[in-house]
GROMACS .gro file of C-alpha atoms in nm:
model
  221
    1MET     CA    1  -0.003   0.001   0.002
    2PHE     CA    2   0.261   0.253   0.092
    3LYS     CA    3   0.560   0.229  -0.162
    4ILE     CA    4   0.687   0.564  -0.098
    5LEU     CA    5   0.719   0.546   0.256
    6ARG     CA    6   1.068   0.495   0.406
    7PRO     CA    7   0.979   0.350   0.744
    8VAL     CA    8   1.079   0.483   1.085
    9LEU     CA    9   1.398   0.339   1.179
   10VAL     CA   10   1.720   0.322   1.379
   11THR     CA   11   1.936   0.613   1.561
   12ILE     CA   12   1.918   0.968   1.503
   13LEU     CA   13   2.242   1.082   1.322
   14LEU     CA   14   2.444   1.371   1.456
   15LEU     CA   15   2.538   1.671   1.259
   16GLY     CA   16   2.880   1.828   1.243
   17PRO     CA   17   3.097   1.967   1.518
   18VAL     CA   18   2.968   2.275   1.681
   19THR     CA   19   3.294   2.445   1.667
   20LEU     CA   20   3.324   2.402   1.295
   21LEU     CA   21   2.967   2.478   1.201
   22PRO     CA   22   2.820   2.739   1.432
   23VAL     CA   23   2.543   2.814   1.188
   24ALA     CA   24   2.450   2.443   1.174
   25ALA     CA   25   2.475   2.411   1.553
   26LYS     CA   26   2.218   2.698   1.588
   27ALA     CA   27   1.995   2.520   1.351
   28ASP     CA   28   2.054   2.194   1.538
   29ASP     CA   29   1.964   2.366   1.870
   30SER     CA   30   1.645   2.471   1.704
   31VAL     CA   31   1.559   2.130   1.580
   32ALA     CA   32   1.639   1.993   1.923
   33GLN     CA   33   1.411   2.241   2.101
   34ASN     CA   34   1.133   2.159   1.862
   35HIS     CA   35   1.170   1.809   1.907
   36ALA     CA   36   1.167   1.837   2.292
   37GLN     CA   37   0.839   2.061   2.266
   38ALA     CA   38   0.677   1.810   2.038
   39VAL     CA   39   0.748   1.488   2.228
   40ALA     CA   40   0.630   1.675   2.538
   41THR     CA   41   0.286   1.640   2.401
   42PRO     CA   42   0.088   1.298   2.405
   43VAL     CA   43   0.045   1.270   2.035
   44GLY     CA   44   0.411   1.375   1.958
   45LYS     CA   45   0.524   1.112   2.203
   46PHE     CA   46   0.308   0.860   2.067
   47ILE     CA   47   0.461   0.903   1.708
   48GLN     CA   48   0.828   0.903   1.860
   49GLY     CA   49   0.742   0.604   2.046
   50LEU     CA   50   0.666   0.417   1.733
   51GLY     CA   51   1.000   0.499   1.593
   52ASP     CA   52   1.189   0.403   1.896
   53GLN     CA   53   1.000   0.076   1.918
   54ALA     CA   54   1.103  -0.003   1.549
   55ILE     CA   55   1.468   0.087   1.649
   56THR     CA   56   1.443  -0.149   1.934
   57VAL     CA   57   1.324  -0.428   1.728
   58ILE     CA   58   1.585  -0.383   1.455
   59ALA     CA   59   1.858  -0.367   1.705
   60ASP     CA   60   1.763  -0.689   1.887
   61LYS     CA   61   2.009  -0.936   1.744
   62GLY     CA   62   1.849  -1.207   1.948
   63LEU     CA   63   1.538  -1.212   1.708
   64ASN     CA   64   1.520  -1.397   1.398
   65GLN     CA   65   1.335  -1.257   1.083
   66ASP     CA   66   0.989  -1.419   1.171
   67GLN     CA   67   0.998  -1.298   1.534
   68ARG     CA   68   1.106  -0.942   1.400
   69SER     CA   69   0.811  -0.942   1.142
   70GLU     CA   70   0.568  -1.033   1.406
   71LYS     CA   71   0.677  -0.757   1.642
   72PHE     CA   72   0.650  -0.507   1.367
   73ARG     CA   73   0.294  -0.647   1.290
   74GLU     CA   74   0.188  -0.602   1.635
   75MET     CA   75   0.312  -0.251   1.652
   76LEU     CA   76   0.109  -0.157   1.341
   77ARG     CA   77  -0.209  -0.333   1.482
   78VAL     CA   78  -0.157  -0.093   1.785
   79SER     CA   79  -0.065   0.214   1.611
   80PHE     CA   80  -0.277   0.243   1.317
   81ASP     CA   81  -0.651   0.290   1.310
   82LEU     CA   82  -0.684   0.063   1.031
   83PRO     CA   83  -1.071   0.035   1.012
   84THR     CA   84  -1.088   0.419   0.959
   85ILE     CA   85  -0.815   0.410   0.690
   86GLY     CA   86  -0.993   0.110   0.526
   87ARG     CA   87  -1.315   0.278   0.509
   88PHE     CA   88  -1.166   0.596   0.362
   89VAL     CA   89  -0.987   0.439   0.097
   90ILE     CA   90  -1.270   0.239  -0.049
   91GLY     CA   91  -1.487   0.565  -0.052
   92ARG     CA   92  -1.863   0.538  -0.158
   93SER     CA   93  -1.806   0.180  -0.259
   94TRP     CA   94  -1.832   0.075   0.113
   95ASN     CA   95  -2.203   0.164   0.124
   96ALA     CA   96  -2.266  -0.028  -0.211
   97ALA     CA   97  -2.086  -0.329  -0.073
   98THR     CA   98  -2.274  -0.632   0.080
   99PRO     CA   99  -2.204  -0.710   0.441
  100ALA     CA  100  -1.999  -1.010   0.334
  101GLN     CA  101  -1.799  -0.800   0.104
  102GLN     CA  102  -1.746  -0.534   0.376
  103GLN     CA  103  -1.614  -0.795   0.615
  104GLU     CA  104  -1.388  -0.963   0.369
  105TYR     CA  105  -1.268  -0.632   0.221
  106MET     CA  106  -1.161  -0.502   0.568
  107LYS     CA  107  -1.000  -0.842   0.677
  108LEU     CA  108  -0.782  -0.825   0.347
  109PHE     CA  109  -0.712  -0.463   0.395
  110GLU     CA  110  -0.577  -0.487   0.750
  111ALA     CA  111  -0.367  -0.784   0.643
  112LEU     CA  112  -0.217  -0.609   0.351
  113VAL     CA  113  -0.149  -0.300   0.527
  114ILE     CA  114   0.033  -0.486   0.824
  115LYS     CA  115   0.217  -0.714   0.553
  116THR     CA  116   0.353  -0.433   0.346
  117TYR     CA  117   0.476  -0.215   0.644
  118SER     CA  118   0.617  -0.515   0.829
  119ASP     CA  119   0.809  -0.593   0.511
  120ARG     CA  120   0.922  -0.235   0.467
  121PHE     CA  121   1.060  -0.213   0.834
  122ALA     CA  122   1.241  -0.517   0.783
  123LEU     CA  123   1.433  -0.396   0.480
  124TYR     CA  124   1.587  -0.072   0.625
  125THR     CA  125   1.882  -0.023   0.852
  126GLY     CA  126   2.078   0.317   0.917
  127GLU     CA  127   1.782   0.535   0.884
  128GLY     CA  128   1.703   0.798   1.165
  129PHE     CA  129   1.369   0.933   1.284
  130LYS     CA  130   1.282   1.243   1.490
  131VAL     CA  131   0.947   1.422   1.567
  132THR     CA  132   0.981   1.789   1.478
  133GLY     CA  133   0.640   1.929   1.559
  134VAL     CA  134   0.273   1.886   1.645
  135ARG     CA  135  -0.010   2.090   1.530
  136SER     CA  136  -0.380   2.060   1.594
  137GLU     CA  137  -0.628   2.014   1.313
  138SER     CA  138  -0.947   1.967   1.511
  139GLU     CA  139  -1.060   1.839   1.833
  140LYS     CA  140  -0.990   1.486   1.732
  141ASP     CA  141  -0.729   1.513   1.467
  142SER     CA  142  -0.352   1.618   1.497
  143ILE     CA  143  -0.040   1.650   1.256
  144VAL     CA  144   0.284   1.525   1.379
  145THR     CA  145   0.566   1.637   1.155
  146SER     CA  146   0.891   1.439   1.135
  147GLU     CA  147   1.207   1.378   0.955
  148ILE     CA  148   1.368   1.060   0.835
  149THR     CA  149   1.743   1.089   0.787
  150HIS     CA  150   1.955   0.856   0.561
  151PRO     CA  151   2.282   0.705   0.642
  152ASP     CA  152   2.412   0.843   0.289
  153GLY     CA  153   2.374   1.205   0.407
  154SER     CA  154   2.098   1.293   0.161
  155GLU     CA  155   1.831   1.523   0.240
  156PRO     CA  156   1.588   1.399   0.526
  157THR     CA  157   1.249   1.298   0.397
  158SER     CA  158   0.963   1.479   0.545
  159VAL     CA  159   0.688   1.276   0.683
  160ASP     CA  160   0.364   1.380   0.857
  161TRP     CA  161   0.130   1.172   1.044
  162ARG     CA  162  -0.210   1.227   1.094
  163VAL     CA  163  -0.338   1.105   1.416
  164ARG     CA  164  -0.697   1.071   1.528
  165LYS     CA  165  -0.814   1.015   1.888
  166LYS     CA  166  -1.112   0.791   1.921
  167GLU     CA  167  -1.267   0.648   2.215
  168GLY     CA  168  -0.975   0.770   2.429
  169LYS     CA  169  -0.722   0.585   2.221
  170MET     CA  170  -0.477   0.745   1.953
  171GLY     CA  171  -0.437   0.589   1.592
  172ILE     CA  172  -0.259   0.700   1.279
  173ILE     CA  173  -0.508   0.748   0.990
  174ASP     CA  174  -0.278   0.893   0.721
  175VAL     CA  175   0.082   0.918   0.644
  176VAL     CA  176   0.193   1.211   0.415
  177VAL     CA  177   0.558   1.162   0.272
  178GLU     CA  178   0.685   1.474   0.096
  179GLY     CA  179   0.348   1.619   0.063
  180VAL     CA  180   0.196   1.302  -0.087
  181SER     CA  181  -0.099   1.137   0.119
  182LEU     CA  182  -0.070   0.771   0.117
  183SER     CA  183  -0.432   0.722   0.204
  184VAL     CA  184  -0.549   0.952  -0.063
  185THR     CA  185  -0.331   0.780  -0.315
  186GLN     CA  186  -0.462   0.443  -0.207
  187ARG     CA  187  -0.818   0.569  -0.253
  188GLN     CA  188  -0.733   0.679  -0.614
  189GLU     CA  189  -0.585   0.349  -0.681
  190TYR     CA  190  -0.875   0.148  -0.545
  191ALA     CA  191  -1.127   0.386  -0.730
  192SER     CA  192  -0.959   0.296  -1.048
  193ILE     CA  193  -0.973  -0.070  -1.012
  194ILE     CA  194  -1.334  -0.062  -0.908
  195GLN     CA  195  -1.429   0.148  -1.191
  196GLN     CA  196  -1.256  -0.101  -1.434
  197ASP     CA  197  -1.470  -0.371  -1.280
  198GLY     CA  198  -1.800  -0.199  -1.361
  199GLY     CA  199  -1.844  -0.064  -1.002
  200LYS     CA  200  -1.811  -0.384  -0.846
  201LEU     CA  201  -1.569  -0.486  -0.559
  202ASP     CA  202  -1.506  -0.845  -0.700
  203GLY     CA  203  -1.203  -0.744  -0.885
  204LEU     CA  204  -1.055  -0.538  -0.608
  205LEU     CA  205  -1.116  -0.830  -0.366
  206ALA     CA  206  -0.943  -1.071  -0.587
  207LEU     CA  207  -0.639  -0.867  -0.635
  208MET     CA  208  -0.608  -0.794  -0.266
  209ARG     CA  209  -0.636  -1.176  -0.189
  210LYS     CA  210  -0.335  -1.229  -0.421
  211GLN     CA  211  -0.128  -0.955  -0.276
  212VAL     CA  212  -0.195  -1.092   0.103
  213GLU     CA  213  -0.097  -1.448  -0.042
  214SER     CA  214   0.190  -1.331  -0.228
  215PRO     CA  215   0.554  -1.385  -0.078
  216SER     CA  216   0.628  -1.019  -0.137
  217SER     CA  217   0.409  -0.719  -0.054
  218GLY     CA  218   0.287  -0.443  -0.297
  219ASN     CA  219  -0.008  -0.263  -0.408
  220PRO     CA  220  -0.299  -0.391  -0.627
  221GLY     CA  221  -0.321  -0.237  -0.980
   0.00000   0.00000   0.00000
């Protein structure tokens, strides 16, 4: 589902020496201050915690690949509001679906998201993650801004997380990478598949089954 997302991973990279780069040092101080303020909020702490958990799992040399993947899956089940995302990306077709189709779709969707993300988490090492800010969008929704740094020294990737508080629990409902909403992108892809099938869900469900059963993850379409 989320091809363009580089997952939240490993240790935060330190920038150059303060004595040699005073301007960068000031920028670093500002970033550090923003980070501290952001993680002092419940929602900022929630997202940073997801990154910290991923780092811990990857660094645990006592885990084999299957154990590591299962830990990633559990993190995703807890951190993402998959029912809300699933309903959004299928759009109006949800109301036109039969109860049996709705049930199968949601089961496949959740399995596919967890499979895709857990596969991505397992692939990366040497990345760094830091929450950089938090802003409120509504009474329920907040946007947490973050940066993913790369071991090759390339420009950090900007990742925004939309977090919704529902029934006293926080859950991620969208991830925006460099300005591209992954939920909106998936909604467009699903709409195209459904349209090609004459508005029916059968084609989409068939493709999703193949994706879930496939040894490698990916998007339908």
